[in-house]
XYZ file of C-alpha atoms in Angstrom:
743
model
C 57.762 100.179 145.782
C 59.650 101.082 148.963
C 57.627 100.330 152.129
C 58.395 102.445 155.167
C 57.231 101.996 158.723
C 53.944 103.840 158.766
C 52.876 106.434 161.230
C 50.703 109.513 161.234
C 53.327 111.439 159.241
C 54.789 108.779 156.940
C 53.060 107.476 153.866
C 54.090 104.791 151.363
C 54.062 106.073 147.762
C 55.221 104.917 144.388
C 58.514 106.602 143.642
C 57.596 107.015 139.954
C 54.335 108.745 140.857
C 55.931 110.984 143.466
C 58.664 112.028 141.064
C 56.139 112.719 138.331
C 53.933 114.798 140.552
C 56.822 116.886 141.815
C 58.329 117.380 138.387
C 54.940 118.509 137.107
C 54.762 121.037 139.924
C 58.259 122.262 139.075
C 57.359 122.504 135.384
C 54.211 124.534 136.039
C 56.127 126.810 138.429
C 58.759 127.412 135.732
C 56.148 128.114 133.114
C 53.937 130.420 135.208
C 56.471 132.050 137.511
C 59.555 132.503 135.370
C 59.608 131.894 131.640
C 56.380 132.948 129.933
C 55.161 136.585 129.684
C 51.652 137.676 130.573
C 49.576 138.577 127.526
C 48.262 141.723 129.306
C 51.531 143.510 130.130
C 54.046 141.468 128.172
C 56.263 140.969 131.216
C 57.706 137.991 133.056
C 57.496 137.998 136.846
C 61.111 139.104 137.345
C 60.809 142.137 135.059
C 57.448 143.073 136.541
C 58.919 142.935 140.055
C 61.898 145.048 139.072
C 59.716 147.805 137.638
C 57.347 147.802 140.593
C 60.213 147.863 143.114
C 61.837 150.807 141.364
C 58.533 152.655 141.396
C 58.175 152.052 145.114
C 61.799 153.197 145.624
C 60.909 156.334 143.593
C 63.751 155.790 141.108
C 61.809 157.704 138.442
C 62.722 159.263 135.078
C 62.919 162.748 136.660
C 65.201 161.608 139.519
C 68.862 160.697 139.657
C 70.010 157.254 138.733
C 70.734 154.785 141.525
C 73.231 151.959 141.786
C 71.889 148.777 140.193
C 72.823 146.864 143.319
C 70.304 149.002 145.263
C 67.582 147.699 142.944
C 68.677 144.104 142.762
C 68.820 143.657 146.525
C 65.256 144.753 147.350
C 63.816 142.870 144.340
C 65.580 139.688 145.384
C 64.743 140.133 149.061
C 61.125 141.239 148.783
C 59.695 139.794 145.623
C 61.950 137.455 143.626
C 63.673 134.813 145.755
C 66.104 133.660 143.084
C 69.713 134.295 142.197
C 71.162 137.783 142.063
C 72.446 137.144 138.516
C 68.927 136.279 137.295
C 67.585 139.628 138.595
C 70.540 141.675 137.343
C 70.492 140.028 133.888
C 66.798 140.896 133.523
C 67.535 144.478 134.639
C 70.380 144.804 132.147
C 68.271 143.421 129.298
C 65.592 146.077 129.841
C 68.285 148.749 129.407
C 69.829 147.416 126.188
C 68.618 149.360 123.125
C 69.837 146.634 120.777
C 67.577 144.089 122.518
C 64.564 146.176 123.628
C 62.729 148.149 120.973
C 61.489 150.518 123.720
C 63.890 150.235 126.700
C 62.128 150.247 130.066
C 65.288 151.123 132.023
C 67.543 154.119 131.544
C 71.023 152.872 132.251
C 74.248 154.654 133.044
C 77.499 152.757 132.714
C 78.504 149.615 130.853
C 75.391 147.595 130.033
C 77.047 145.408 127.402
C 77.117 145.859 123.670
C 75.949 144.375 120.430
C 79.400 142.720 120.238
C 78.347 140.421 123.035
C 80.334 142.185 125.765
C 79.054 141.505 129.278
C 77.633 144.332 131.380
C 79.671 145.654 134.289
C 78.850 144.394 137.782
C 75.773 145.764 139.499
C 77.958 147.798 141.908
C 79.263 149.842 138.977
C 76.165 150.539 136.889
C 73.269 152.870 137.681
C 69.628 152.810 136.592
C 66.295 154.545 136.733
C 62.905 153.948 135.109
C 62.444 155.178 131.576
C 59.393 157.251 130.565
C 58.135 154.199 128.643
C 58.171 152.139 131.877
C 55.929 154.722 133.566
C 53.293 153.990 130.915
C 53.230 150.389 132.105
C 52.865 151.477 135.738
C 50.313 154.260 135.300
C 47.363 153.815 137.680
C 48.953 151.020 139.732
C 48.181 152.925 142.973
C 44.564 153.415 141.872
C 43.570 149.730 142.213
C 44.055 149.310 138.460
C 45.304 145.738 138.895
C 44.964 143.032 141.535
C 47.701 142.455 144.083
C 48.767 139.292 145.878
C 51.101 138.433 148.788
C 54.769 138.038 147.969
C 56.578 134.727 148.466
C 56.688 135.030 152.288
C 53.445 136.967 152.773
C 55.231 140.042 154.175
C 54.523 142.325 151.209
C 51.992 142.813 148.417
C 52.990 142.711 144.730
C 50.978 143.348 141.553
C 49.868 140.280 139.625
C 50.103 142.270 136.388
C 50.958 145.825 135.444
C 48.334 148.260 134.010
C 50.179 148.532 130.674
C 48.958 151.474 128.606
C 50.198 150.004 125.311
C 50.655 146.452 123.921
C 54.078 145.895 125.479
C 54.108 142.210 124.655
C 54.229 142.992 120.932
C 56.141 146.251 121.254
C 59.186 144.823 123.053
C 58.671 141.099 122.398
C 59.798 138.319 124.716
C 62.068 135.295 124.733
C 61.810 132.455 127.221
C 62.389 128.738 127.624
C 60.302 126.812 130.123
C 59.885 123.066 130.670
C 58.373 121.517 127.573
C 57.510 124.849 125.982
C 59.104 128.141 124.921
C 58.164 131.573 123.700
C 59.691 133.831 121.057
C 57.889 137.045 120.264
C 59.510 139.668 118.056
C 59.324 143.424 118.745
C 56.936 145.602 116.767
C 56.357 149.284 116.143
C 54.356 150.834 118.966
C 52.706 153.469 116.754
C 51.456 150.716 114.405
C 50.278 148.701 117.405
C 48.301 151.632 118.813
C 46.760 152.374 115.409
C 45.712 148.752 114.967
C 44.295 148.630 118.521
C 42.169 151.672 117.879
C 40.952 150.127 114.600
C 40.073 146.910 116.487
C 38.151 148.930 119.044
C 36.157 150.538 116.223
C 35.811 147.283 114.288
C 35.779 144.268 116.667
C 35.235 141.877 113.761
C 38.259 143.140 111.820
C 40.166 140.460 109.866
C 43.878 139.741 110.068
C 44.354 141.389 106.676
C 42.773 144.559 108.159
C 45.189 144.483 111.056
C 48.184 143.759 108.867
C 47.388 146.923 106.917
C 48.571 148.653 110.128
C 51.205 146.073 111.225
C 53.056 144.812 108.146
C 55.540 142.903 110.328
C 58.020 143.140 113.198
C 60.064 146.261 113.786
C 63.399 145.135 115.229
C 65.658 147.253 117.446
C 68.672 146.651 115.182
C 66.771 147.347 111.949
C 67.571 145.119 109.026
C 65.370 143.863 106.223
C 62.757 141.142 106.415
C 62.877 139.243 103.121
C 59.946 136.849 103.499
C 56.654 137.516 101.766
C 53.588 138.909 103.497
C 51.988 135.465 103.113
C 54.704 133.971 105.353
C 54.121 136.632 108.006
C 50.339 136.311 107.658
C 50.555 132.580 108.377
C 52.752 133.232 111.428
C 50.405 135.922 112.771
C 47.354 133.730 112.144
C 48.706 130.610 113.821
C 50.948 132.179 116.402
C 53.878 130.162 115.083
C 56.296 130.661 112.203
C 59.591 132.171 111.222
C 60.939 134.901 108.979
C 64.271 135.638 107.381
C 66.069 138.884 108.339
C 69.063 140.245 106.477
C 71.583 142.927 107.260
C 71.269 146.305 105.582
C 74.158 147.406 103.446
C 75.360 150.021 100.973
C 77.785 149.763 98.068
C 80.508 152.429 98.090
C 82.393 153.152 94.885
C 86.171 153.470 95.088
C 88.773 155.030 92.831
C 89.821 152.862 89.916
C 86.403 151.385 89.396
C 86.429 149.201 92.493
C 83.882 149.093 95.295
C 83.367 147.995 98.878
C 80.258 146.935 100.743
C 79.366 148.722 103.992
C 77.067 146.830 106.356
C 75.210 149.333 108.556
C 72.682 147.084 110.316
C 72.860 143.464 111.331
C 70.031 141.002 112.090
C 68.319 141.042 115.490
C 70.051 139.153 118.349
C 73.205 138.572 116.264
C 76.436 139.379 118.086
C 78.602 141.506 115.823
C 81.896 140.123 117.091
C 80.841 136.506 116.524
C 79.476 137.411 113.104
C 82.793 138.895 112.032
C 84.769 136.071 113.639
C 82.756 133.349 111.845
C 83.046 135.205 108.551
C 86.801 135.562 109.018
C 87.126 131.826 109.764
C 85.209 130.948 106.584
C 87.434 133.369 104.683
C 90.609 131.691 106.014
C 89.131 128.268 105.172
C 88.585 129.485 101.581
C 84.827 128.959 101.917
C 84.106 132.548 100.749
C 86.177 132.788 97.530
C 84.459 136.046 96.427
C 85.455 137.894 99.597
C 88.976 139.288 100.051
C 88.650 140.868 103.503
C 86.310 141.899 106.309
C 86.977 144.756 108.702
C 85.035 146.194 111.637
C 85.157 149.976 111.572
C 82.222 150.400 113.933
C 82.150 153.208 116.504
C 78.769 154.430 117.768
C 77.131 153.072 114.618
C 77.764 149.743 112.931
C 80.158 149.832 109.993
C 81.411 146.500 108.703
C 83.544 146.822 105.536
C 83.465 143.923 103.066
C 86.154 143.911 100.349
C 85.497 141.771 97.238
C 88.190 139.619 95.621
C 88.290 141.980 92.665
C 86.102 144.585 91.053
C 84.645 142.036 88.601
C 82.834 140.265 91.488
C 79.074 140.891 91.392
C 78.216 142.569 94.747
C 74.812 140.890 94.847
C 76.426 137.506 94.298
C 78.955 138.233 97.050
C 76.188 139.146 99.476
C 74.227 136.023 98.481
C 77.192 133.862 99.501
C 77.337 135.670 102.855
C 73.581 135.333 103.354
C 73.863 131.626 102.640
C 76.856 130.879 104.869
C 76.854 133.461 107.699
C 74.510 135.285 110.055
C 74.328 138.262 107.770
C 70.980 136.600 107.184
C 69.190 134.746 109.974
C 65.854 133.129 110.503
C 63.938 134.463 113.495
C 61.274 132.252 115.017
C 57.870 133.452 116.103
C 56.193 131.431 118.843
C 53.555 133.554 120.554
C 53.180 131.277 123.581
C 51.935 133.392 126.509
C 50.050 133.258 129.761
C 46.437 134.243 129.331
C 44.575 136.370 131.846
C 43.535 133.121 133.516
C 47.201 132.068 133.883
C 46.975 129.335 131.256
C 49.858 128.857 128.695
C 48.464 129.248 125.183
C 49.717 130.069 121.680
C 47.760 133.105 120.485
C 47.360 134.762 117.103
C 48.149 138.449 116.527
C 44.483 139.425 116.776
C 44.054 137.291 119.952
C 46.889 139.193 121.626
C 45.487 142.575 120.662
C 42.019 141.582 121.873
C 43.497 140.321 125.159
C 45.196 143.687 125.620
C 41.975 145.502 124.873
C 40.140 143.299 127.383
C 42.722 144.161 130.008
C 42.274 147.876 129.240
C 38.542 147.527 129.811
C 39.199 145.813 133.110
C 41.747 148.435 134.165
C 39.411 151.255 133.241
C 36.594 149.728 135.298
C 38.845 149.174 138.314
C 40.312 152.681 138.171
C 36.869 154.207 137.677
C 35.425 152.265 140.610
C 38.404 153.278 142.738
C 37.862 156.899 141.789
C 34.125 156.749 142.502
C 34.841 155.260 145.924
C 37.392 157.943 146.637
C 35.000 160.679 145.532
C 32.238 159.177 147.681
C 34.471 159.298 150.737
C 35.390 162.888 149.988
C 31.756 163.890 149.390
C 30.837 162.400 152.737
C 33.400 164.606 154.409
C 32.343 167.662 152.419
C 28.712 167.100 153.342
C 29.780 167.173 156.985
C 31.728 170.380 156.492
C 28.724 172.100 154.877
C 26.509 171.133 157.838
C 29.144 172.507 160.192
C 29.354 175.844 158.318
C 25.558 176.242 158.605
C 25.721 175.692 162.390
C 29.246 176.935 162.930
C 28.698 178.847 166.141
C 26.749 175.991 167.736
C 29.392 173.449 166.722
C 32.162 175.582 168.226
C 30.196 175.925 171.458
C 29.709 172.169 171.681
C 33.380 171.609 171.116
C 34.280 174.057 173.828
C 31.743 172.923 176.472
C 30.731 169.316 175.911
C 32.446 166.489 177.790
C 32.229 164.282 174.689
C 31.989 166.679 171.683
C 32.290 163.847 169.144
C 29.197 161.982 170.239
C 27.339 165.267 170.822
C 28.000 166.474 167.263
C 27.064 163.068 165.783
C 23.847 162.955 167.815
C 22.713 166.570 167.296
C 23.418 167.024 163.536
C 23.404 163.399 162.335
C 27.028 163.312 161.250
C 28.820 160.028 160.678
C 31.927 158.983 162.521
C 34.151 159.881 159.551
C 32.483 163.281 159.112
C 32.850 164.061 162.822
C 36.561 163.093 162.836
C 37.129 165.400 159.841
C 35.233 168.279 161.560
C 37.228 167.970 164.747
C 40.448 168.078 162.727
C 39.538 171.399 160.983
C 42.101 174.133 161.602
C 40.755 177.422 162.919
C 42.139 179.411 159.984
C 39.874 177.507 157.595
C 36.726 178.703 159.332
C 36.130 181.567 156.978
C 33.648 182.476 154.265
C 36.105 181.841 151.417
C 36.748 178.297 152.611
C 33.022 177.575 152.626
C 32.787 178.730 149.018
C 35.732 176.548 148.050
C 34.144 173.504 149.731
C 30.820 174.085 147.947
C 32.667 174.430 144.632
C 34.621 171.222 145.257
C 31.424 169.442 146.295
C 29.665 170.414 143.078
C 32.625 169.417 140.935
C 33.051 166.029 142.618
C 29.361 165.272 142.347
C 29.417 166.000 138.626
C 32.522 163.825 138.203
C 30.914 160.992 140.159
C 27.837 161.079 137.910
C 30.085 161.077 134.857
C 32.144 158.144 136.153
C 29.027 156.149 137.019
C 27.775 156.764 133.500
C 31.150 155.531 132.219
C 30.780 152.267 134.176
C 27.306 151.694 132.778
C 28.160 152.380 129.107
C 30.373 150.096 127.001
C 30.534 152.702 124.232
C 31.788 155.388 126.666
C 34.402 152.958 127.903
C 35.525 152.277 124.347
C 35.806 156.021 123.647
C 37.837 156.506 126.824
C 40.210 153.677 125.947
C 40.669 155.096 122.454
C 41.392 158.495 123.976
C 44.021 156.987 126.327
C 45.721 155.053 123.476
C 45.725 158.188 121.323
C 47.479 160.006 124.128
C 50.047 157.224 124.253
C 50.631 157.601 120.511
C 51.160 161.337 120.933
C 53.631 160.729 123.723
C 55.666 158.271 121.651
C 55.517 160.499 118.592
C 57.240 163.264 120.488
C 60.405 161.179 120.004
C 60.508 160.545 116.274
C 63.682 158.477 116.451
C 61.988 156.129 118.861
C 58.768 155.581 116.936
C 60.098 155.661 113.341
C 60.106 152.201 111.746
C 63.543 150.678 111.603
C 62.942 147.344 109.793
C 61.857 147.414 106.145
C 60.589 144.701 103.835
C 61.882 143.274 100.588
C 60.757 139.943 99.259
C 63.659 137.699 98.312
C 63.656 134.044 97.399
C 65.462 131.459 99.469
C 69.110 131.344 98.403
C 69.773 128.085 96.610
C 73.128 126.399 96.561
C 75.342 128.572 94.366
C 77.545 126.710 91.931
C 81.186 126.713 92.845
C 81.985 128.228 89.438
C 80.219 131.370 90.512
C 82.656 131.780 93.392
C 85.794 131.369 91.344
C 87.624 133.754 89.058
C 88.285 131.902 85.816
C 92.042 131.658 85.385
C 94.203 129.511 83.113
C 96.257 126.888 85.002
C 98.048 123.591 84.307
C 97.067 120.526 86.292
C 100.013 118.329 87.248
C 99.822 114.857 88.850
C 102.825 112.613 89.382
C 102.988 108.827 89.126
C 103.010 108.620 92.944
C 99.842 110.688 93.093
C 101.162 114.159 94.111
C 98.783 116.695 92.573
C 99.039 120.506 92.140
C 98.328 123.357 89.737
C 100.674 125.851 88.110
C 99.563 129.247 86.861
C 99.185 129.607 83.116
C 100.320 127.189 80.408
C 103.644 125.643 81.282
C 106.161 123.411 79.530
C 105.550 120.090 81.303
C 109.085 119.023 80.477
C 110.339 121.643 82.940
C 108.168 120.425 85.791
C 110.110 119.034 88.772
C 109.113 115.973 90.783
C 110.201 114.304 94.007
C 113.128 111.927 93.792
C 111.987 108.621 92.391
C 108.760 110.113 91.062
C 107.864 111.195 87.519
C 105.050 112.514 85.396
C 101.645 110.805 85.159
C 99.154 113.440 84.040
C 99.480 117.035 82.863
C 96.897 119.174 81.069
C 95.924 122.808 80.691
C 92.599 123.762 82.283
C 90.784 126.545 84.138
C 90.237 127.141 87.842
C 86.509 126.672 87.219
C 87.018 123.098 85.959
C 86.771 119.835 87.861
C 89.107 116.845 87.865
C 87.492 113.411 87.763
C 89.844 110.856 89.297
C 89.269 107.127 88.527
C 90.746 104.600 90.935
C 91.478 100.919 90.445
C 88.343 99.879 92.319
C 86.083 101.603 89.763
C 85.220 104.645 91.910
C 85.347 108.223 90.669
C 86.319 111.161 92.883
C 85.748 114.835 92.099
C 88.257 117.615 92.768
C 87.681 121.331 92.232
C 90.716 122.708 90.387
C 90.678 125.960 92.308
C 90.893 124.086 95.627
C 94.039 122.173 94.695
C 97.456 123.333 96.020
C 99.226 125.759 93.764
C 102.555 127.558 93.593
C 105.848 126.184 94.766
C 106.273 122.707 96.147
C 105.223 119.318 94.920
C 101.540 119.616 95.928
C 99.643 117.133 98.079
C 99.177 113.361 97.742
C 95.819 112.295 96.334
C 95.746 109.465 98.845
C 95.408 112.054 101.620
C 93.042 114.406 99.737
C 90.715 111.551 98.767
C 91.291 109.373 101.858
C 92.078 106.322 99.683
C 92.762 102.812 100.940
C 96.363 101.656 100.709
C 95.552 98.965 98.083
C 93.817 101.372 95.729
C 95.705 103.176 92.969
C 94.993 106.095 90.634
C 94.235 104.860 87.140
C 93.265 107.961 85.198
C 92.233 111.624 85.458
C 89.624 113.350 83.296
C 88.837 117.064 83.181
C 85.292 118.338 83.305
C 84.886 121.880 81.974
C 81.834 124.038 81.537
C 79.558 122.650 78.853
C 81.036 119.121 78.907
C 78.551 117.484 81.253
C 76.823 115.589 78.415
C 80.049 114.260 76.873
C 80.235 110.466 76.762
C 83.108 108.574 78.371
C 84.066 104.908 78.031
C 84.981 103.232 81.345
C 86.619 99.845 81.058
C 88.123 97.168 83.271
C 91.179 94.965 82.777
C 89.037 91.983 81.795
C 87.826 93.824 78.713
C 84.385 94.870 79.936
C 82.992 98.435 79.879
C 80.229 100.851 78.920
C 79.558 104.470 78.009
C 78.604 106.963 80.684
C 77.992 110.702 80.619
C 80.586 112.894 82.321
C 77.959 114.340 84.661
C 77.338 110.817 85.992
C 80.977 110.568 87.057
C 80.776 113.579 89.402
C 80.850 112.602 93.083
C 79.030 114.803 95.578
C 80.898 113.483 98.628
C 84.485 112.849 99.605
C 83.766 109.075 99.493
C 83.529 109.145 95.743
C 81.064 107.434 93.422
C 81.063 103.790 92.425
C 80.659 103.655 88.657
C 82.437 100.566 87.288
C 81.828 97.367 89.302
C 84.888 95.129 89.486
C 85.906 92.179 91.621
C 89.554 91.326 92.352
C 91.784 90.509 90.658
C 89.984 92.554 88.000
C 90.631 96.306 88.229
C 89.363 99.419 86.510
C 91.738 99.979 83.627
C 90.958 103.241 81.880
C 88.411 105.891 80.903
C 88.356 107.686 77.550
C 86.258 110.527 76.224
C 84.345 109.462 73.103
C 85.735 111.497 70.217
C 84.578 109.548 67.163
C 82.089 107.104 65.732
C 84.408 104.062 65.862
C 86.321 102.425 68.725
C 89.612 100.543 68.500
C 90.377 98.105 71.353
C 93.722 96.373 71.829
C 94.714 93.768 74.413
C 98.149 93.033 75.803
C 98.015 89.932 73.650
C 98.427 92.443 70.778
C 95.151 91.661 69.170
C 93.186 94.630 67.743
C 89.422 94.952 67.290
C 87.523 97.840 65.665
C 83.740 98.369 65.687
C 81.145 101.130 65.810
C 80.566 103.126 69.047
C 76.846 102.537 68.578
C 77.370 98.946 69.793
C 78.241 100.224 73.277
C 75.489 100.749 75.810
C 74.962 104.011 77.718
C 74.774 103.273 81.440
C 75.271 105.037 84.782
C 76.954 102.170 86.673
C 77.602 98.429 86.431
C 80.068 95.897 84.962
C 79.304 96.756 81.370
C 79.521 94.558 78.352
C 82.428 92.694 76.732
C 84.507 95.094 74.665
C 87.033 92.433 73.476
C 87.354 88.752 74.231
C 90.608 87.424 75.728
C 91.668 83.793 76.211
C 94.634 85.076 78.117
C 95.773 88.604 78.825
C 94.013 91.829 79.698
C 92.834 95.083 78.103
C 95.773 97.277 77.075
C 94.336 100.428 75.458
C 91.370 102.045 73.696
C 91.009 104.931 71.298
C 88.245 106.537 69.226
C 88.279 107.927 65.692
C 85.917 109.061 62.922
C 85.464 106.873 59.901
C 86.366 109.623 57.505
C 89.633 110.451 59.287
C 90.742 106.881 59.962
C 92.750 105.318 62.757
C 96.049 106.854 63.943
C 98.653 106.045 66.605
C 101.542 108.040 67.989
C 105.122 107.026 68.719
C 107.034 109.780 70.374
C 106.225 112.977 68.539
C 105.339 111.242 65.256
C 101.751 110.368 64.306
C 101.091 107.416 61.948
C 97.989 107.079 59.762
C 96.648 103.530 59.395
C 94.574 103.360 56.223
C 93.711 99.633 56.197
C 91.887 99.770 59.539
C 88.719 98.260 57.940
C 90.463 94.860 57.853
C 90.181 94.850 61.680
C 86.487 95.938 61.647
C 84.228 93.466 63.389
C 81.572 93.109 66.070
C 81.840 94.040 69.743
C 83.078 91.145 71.940
C 85.193 89.389 69.306
C 88.900 88.561 69.856
C 90.178 90.612 66.955
C 93.311 90.179 64.821
C 96.959 90.697 65.536
C 98.039 94.329 65.282
C 99.463 95.528 61.951
C 103.163 95.995 61.362
C 104.473 99.236 62.813
C 102.057 99.255 65.769
C 103.738 100.576 68.954
C 105.650 97.925 70.863
C 104.133 99.254 74.146
C 100.701 98.182 72.831
C 99.401 101.681 73.346
C 97.907 103.996 70.729
C 100.061 106.736 72.194
C 103.537 105.867 73.464
């Protein structure tokens, strides 16, 4: 604690406590005064101040637009003491039809675009209130809402606007405060009005009843919501949730049997330029193998053209890959965190928000009615005075002409109030005629009847409900005069979450030849090729070559017993010598490639023998050799100087094992265990030497070996038949000198 010299104005405080108190004050100011909308009008302070300032400046729908700078200045100077950019950005947002479902500002000039372009500076753009904005301001000069002093006490500003429709849900809101945020999606105003009327008629209505009117959000940019009604119901019930939104697209047929996909609507709040840029980047990175090209042909309307790799590509599968990897499908969050009428941040359900709006409409109706009654009372007081004057007109005129103090004389003689007397003395001579008296009596009668009616309205909850329903019905009619504005834009189609799509589904199945050199340079060549014609780098030669398909995988075994997985279609192809496996697999310098296996469709359950140089090994299914990461998968455990020696696909019911000591052992495959990883069991025992080779054969076909292009049949193989783990006998005469079954 820092201790200061005390005086009347200096106090010693804990720095931690002082900082906490001040940060809490800042946080609450951010929450209440900037970031969260009011549940009653759906507006943040800055947008509310902009609309009110424009009303006061009479920048109305039926007037000419004014420079945006003329709006920003007064708002900043009178009501919102923050940065000019903050005010102008809020003004621009209210004018953007791709952000606001029902724009509150009519803009002229460059107000940005769905591509993410910035709006022009405030000195270039012009604005005026939209007709929708007037519905939020209706009755504001009739004491419909409370006012408060502005930041310096020089002006009065409304605490909330007398919104005539549920603007919070109609236009939504996005805001980030300290420790909390809000994200409310736009909805269809006609559906909101219908549900509000239903809630007025049935205050105990359930969420299911309300969702019969409001099936879900209605976004400015359209699109399709693909989550189930249960997902939306949970979000509306709790005030928190999320929902997936996809682009809307059509499939256009082309000549020759081909097609192209035309995207006409993109998800809400997605920037089209970034969407196309990201998709193009994925295309260049070969992450979207079903897509050949993407082009933006948009003008006034969105038109994104997607060209498939070929006409055999399933369009739905193509779109599924885009939904999975790009913002053609996004997840929009719903967090209905708002300020209640008491100014308290709270997460509300859909019904809570509608009820809060209804409560505000009751309050507004009462305030406007009381204001009107008070105004009528003042007018009736004046009219009562006029009627007394007309009865004694000549006497009143005489008093005015002769009395030293006509005001007091009139008040004393005929019992008029001060206000009545002032009004009488201000009467023009031309109004002192019979017709004017009749008009006053008629006005007096009409106002008295209106006052009685309004007083009855204040005393009757049912009459208030009927009046609110009438007002909301009028709002519906006003909106429905513009069908394009009120027609639902977002539709619904339940679709499951897109699971990871197998790579095979992305790839066109083509015949290729896999080539790998002794030094580890790997590549593919189209079709079946004569491997004797394949060229290698100087000092390098062949190691592995086999025909396969682009949908296959290569399983690479290294000397440390790890297996790595390569997708054939991702390997370099065409001219050149390919790429080194040491780079592709990020191998250590002391690790070498021992063998390559191919994994084709339907071969996952095939058994493979993996063996080490010390003669140990086991059987494993091919699917257990597939590595999901670039780091590979440890299958055969070895310790130096022992290395992984080989892997062979099991192709028979007997196994023949030979060591470099030229001893051969044959036994049944059934003696080998099936494992997923480990050291394995002893295949053949060696006093000295290591494992040289292994082969499999069926009992009925017998053992064979190959020297060059000739294959030799060994009929006396049963003489070498024994049990697993024995040393075996010396190889028969004629066995390859390389001690390999194929040399």
